[in-house]
Tab-separated table of C-alpha atoms in Angstrom:
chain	number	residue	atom	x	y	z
A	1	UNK	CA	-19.981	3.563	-16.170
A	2	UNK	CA	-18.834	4.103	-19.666
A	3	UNK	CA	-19.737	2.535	-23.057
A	4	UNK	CA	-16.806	0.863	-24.426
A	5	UNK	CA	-16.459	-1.558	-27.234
A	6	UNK	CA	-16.690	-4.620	-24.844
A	7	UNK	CA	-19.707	-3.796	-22.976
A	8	UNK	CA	-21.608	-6.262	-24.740
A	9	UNK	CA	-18.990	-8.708	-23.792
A	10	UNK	CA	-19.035	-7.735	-19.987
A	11	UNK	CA	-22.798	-7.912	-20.619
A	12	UNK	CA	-22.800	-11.570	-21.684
A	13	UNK	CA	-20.442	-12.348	-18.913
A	14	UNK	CA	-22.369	-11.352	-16.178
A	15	UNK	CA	-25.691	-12.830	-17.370
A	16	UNK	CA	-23.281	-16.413	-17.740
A	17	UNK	CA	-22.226	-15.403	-14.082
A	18	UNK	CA	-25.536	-15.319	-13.116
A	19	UNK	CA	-24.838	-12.030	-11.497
A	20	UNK	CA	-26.634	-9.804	-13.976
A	21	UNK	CA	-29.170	-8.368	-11.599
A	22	UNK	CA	-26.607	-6.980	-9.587
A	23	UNK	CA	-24.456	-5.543	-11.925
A	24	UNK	CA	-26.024	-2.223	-13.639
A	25	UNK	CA	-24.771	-0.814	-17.016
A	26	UNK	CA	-24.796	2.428	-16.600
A	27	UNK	CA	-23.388	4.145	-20.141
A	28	UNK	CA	-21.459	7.532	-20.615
A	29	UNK	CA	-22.057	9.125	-17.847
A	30	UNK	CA	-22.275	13.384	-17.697
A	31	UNK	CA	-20.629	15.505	-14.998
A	32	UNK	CA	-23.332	15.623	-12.755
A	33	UNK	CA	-24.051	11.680	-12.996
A	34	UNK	CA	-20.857	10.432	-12.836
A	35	UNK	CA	-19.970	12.262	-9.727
A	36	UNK	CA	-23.115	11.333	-7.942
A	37	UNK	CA	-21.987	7.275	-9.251
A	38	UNK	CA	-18.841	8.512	-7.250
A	39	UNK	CA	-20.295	9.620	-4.364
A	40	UNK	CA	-22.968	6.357	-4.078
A	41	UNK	CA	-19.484	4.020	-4.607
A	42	UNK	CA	-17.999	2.101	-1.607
A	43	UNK	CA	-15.069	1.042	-3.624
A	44	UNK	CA	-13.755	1.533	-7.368
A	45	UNK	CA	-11.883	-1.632	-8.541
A	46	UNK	CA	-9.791	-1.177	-11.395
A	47	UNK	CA	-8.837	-5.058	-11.982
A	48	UNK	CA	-6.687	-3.041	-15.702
A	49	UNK	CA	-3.543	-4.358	-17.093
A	50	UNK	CA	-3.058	-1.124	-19.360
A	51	UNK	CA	-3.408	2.113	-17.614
A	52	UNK	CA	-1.313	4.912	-18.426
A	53	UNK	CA	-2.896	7.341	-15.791
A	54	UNK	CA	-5.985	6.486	-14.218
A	55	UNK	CA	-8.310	9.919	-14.010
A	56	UNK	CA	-11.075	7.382	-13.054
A	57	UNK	CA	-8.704	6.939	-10.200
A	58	UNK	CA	-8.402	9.973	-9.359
A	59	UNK	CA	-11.682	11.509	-9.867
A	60	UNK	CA	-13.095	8.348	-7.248
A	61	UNK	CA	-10.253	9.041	-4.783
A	62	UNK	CA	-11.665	12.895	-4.774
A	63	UNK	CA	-14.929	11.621	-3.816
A	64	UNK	CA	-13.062	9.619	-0.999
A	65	UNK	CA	-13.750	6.404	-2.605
A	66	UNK	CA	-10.696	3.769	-2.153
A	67	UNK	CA	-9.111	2.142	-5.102
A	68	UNK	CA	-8.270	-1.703	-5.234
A	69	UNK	CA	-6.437	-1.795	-8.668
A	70	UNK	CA	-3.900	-3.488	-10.667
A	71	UNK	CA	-0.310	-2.254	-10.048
A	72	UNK	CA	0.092	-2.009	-14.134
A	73	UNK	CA	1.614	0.388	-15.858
A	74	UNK	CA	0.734	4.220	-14.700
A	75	UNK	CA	-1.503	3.092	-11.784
A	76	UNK	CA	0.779	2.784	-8.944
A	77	UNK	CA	1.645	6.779	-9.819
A	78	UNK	CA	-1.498	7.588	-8.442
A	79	UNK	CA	-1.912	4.169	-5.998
A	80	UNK	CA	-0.418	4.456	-2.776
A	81	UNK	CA	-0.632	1.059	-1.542
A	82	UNK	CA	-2.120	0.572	1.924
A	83	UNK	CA	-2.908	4.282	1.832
A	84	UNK	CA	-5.626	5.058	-0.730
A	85	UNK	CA	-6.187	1.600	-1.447
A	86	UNK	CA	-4.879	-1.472	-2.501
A	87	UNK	CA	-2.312	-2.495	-5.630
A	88	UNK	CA	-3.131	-5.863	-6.505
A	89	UNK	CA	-0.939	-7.892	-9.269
A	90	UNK	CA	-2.854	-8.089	-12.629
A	91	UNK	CA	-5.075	-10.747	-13.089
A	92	UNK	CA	-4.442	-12.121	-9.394
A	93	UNK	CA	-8.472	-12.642	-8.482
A	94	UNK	CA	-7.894	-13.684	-5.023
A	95	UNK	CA	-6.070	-10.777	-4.262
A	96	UNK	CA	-8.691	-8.269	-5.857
A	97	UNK	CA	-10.556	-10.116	-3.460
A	98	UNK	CA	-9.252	-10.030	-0.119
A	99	UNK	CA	-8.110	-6.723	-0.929
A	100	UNK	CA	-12.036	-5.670	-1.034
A	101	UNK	CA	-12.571	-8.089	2.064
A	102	UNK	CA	-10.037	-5.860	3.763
A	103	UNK	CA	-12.497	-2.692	3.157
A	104	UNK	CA	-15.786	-4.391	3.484
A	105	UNK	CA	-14.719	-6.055	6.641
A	106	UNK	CA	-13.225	-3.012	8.355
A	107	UNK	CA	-15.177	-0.246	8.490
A	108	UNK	CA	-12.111	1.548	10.970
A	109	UNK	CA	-9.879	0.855	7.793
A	110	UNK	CA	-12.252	2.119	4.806
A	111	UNK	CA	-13.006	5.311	7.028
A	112	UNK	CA	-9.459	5.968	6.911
A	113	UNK	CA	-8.410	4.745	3.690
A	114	UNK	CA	-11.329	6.855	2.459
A	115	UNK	CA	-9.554	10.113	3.943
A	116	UNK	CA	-6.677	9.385	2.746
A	117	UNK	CA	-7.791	9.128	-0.643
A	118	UNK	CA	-9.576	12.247	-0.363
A	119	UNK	CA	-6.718	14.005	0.904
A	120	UNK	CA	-4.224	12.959	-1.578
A	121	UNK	CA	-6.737	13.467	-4.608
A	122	UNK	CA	-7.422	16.989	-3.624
A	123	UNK	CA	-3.202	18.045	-2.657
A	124	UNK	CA	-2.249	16.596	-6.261
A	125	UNK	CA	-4.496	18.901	-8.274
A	126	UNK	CA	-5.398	16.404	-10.538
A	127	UNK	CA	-7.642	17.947	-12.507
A	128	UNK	CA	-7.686	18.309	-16.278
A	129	UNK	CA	-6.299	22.038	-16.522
A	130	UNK	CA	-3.851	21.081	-14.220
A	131	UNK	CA	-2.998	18.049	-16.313
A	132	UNK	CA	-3.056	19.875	-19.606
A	133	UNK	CA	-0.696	22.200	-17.787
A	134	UNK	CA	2.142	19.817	-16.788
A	135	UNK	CA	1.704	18.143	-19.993
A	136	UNK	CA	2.670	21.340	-21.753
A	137	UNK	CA	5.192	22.517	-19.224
A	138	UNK	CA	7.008	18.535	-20.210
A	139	UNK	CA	6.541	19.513	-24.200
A	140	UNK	CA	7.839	23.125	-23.756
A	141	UNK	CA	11.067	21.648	-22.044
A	142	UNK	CA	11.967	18.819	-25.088
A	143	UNK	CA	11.519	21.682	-27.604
């Protein structure tokens, strides 16, 4: 989901991957759609090396949908490891993978990494007007 300037590049790659039936574009997404993407997700990877938050990771995690992402940056702020999901170095393929494996293969574990997820999404309050909030509580207190 989401339409940015190297979709045509993921595109290309997936076609050369031969993997292009099973991979589905989907665009900008509205409120309504993108939750229901959520909701039909098993697992969001986030394979980023630049992340200064992660809402994407938060918003899935709401929907109880485990993360397996890169431990760059801002992610492991919202990434507890072995709790809502899995921090895996950046660019380390095999461990994206087995950290899936560990999901797919265990449906004991993605049950309860699922609740986790859930649970720790909806305590935080991470949602926008919250975020605008402690954004502007941080600016009030360097002025």
């Amino acid at each position: 989901a989401g339409n940015g300037d190297k979709q045509v590049h993921y595109e290309a790659v997936a076609e050369q991957l031969g993997v292009a039936s099973h991979v589905k574009f989907c665009g900008r997404l509205g409120p309504h759609e993108l939750l229901a993407a959520y909701q039909s997700a098993n697992v969001l990877i986030t394979p980023s090396s630049k992340e200064a938050f992660g809402m994407a990771l938060i918003e899935a995690m709401a929907c109880g949908v485990p993360v397996v992402a890169s431990a760059a940056e801002g992610i492991p702020d919202v990434v507890e490891d072995g709790e809502v999901g899995f921090l895996i170095e950046p660019g380390d393929v095999s461990g994206f993978v087995a950290g899936i494996s560990k999901l797919f293969d265990d449906p004991a574990l993605w049950m309860h990494v699922s609740a986790n997820a859930r649970r720790v999404a909806v305590a935080r309050e991470n949602t926008w007007p919250r975020q605008v909030e402690r954004t502007a509580k941080i600016l009030q207190a360097l002025i």
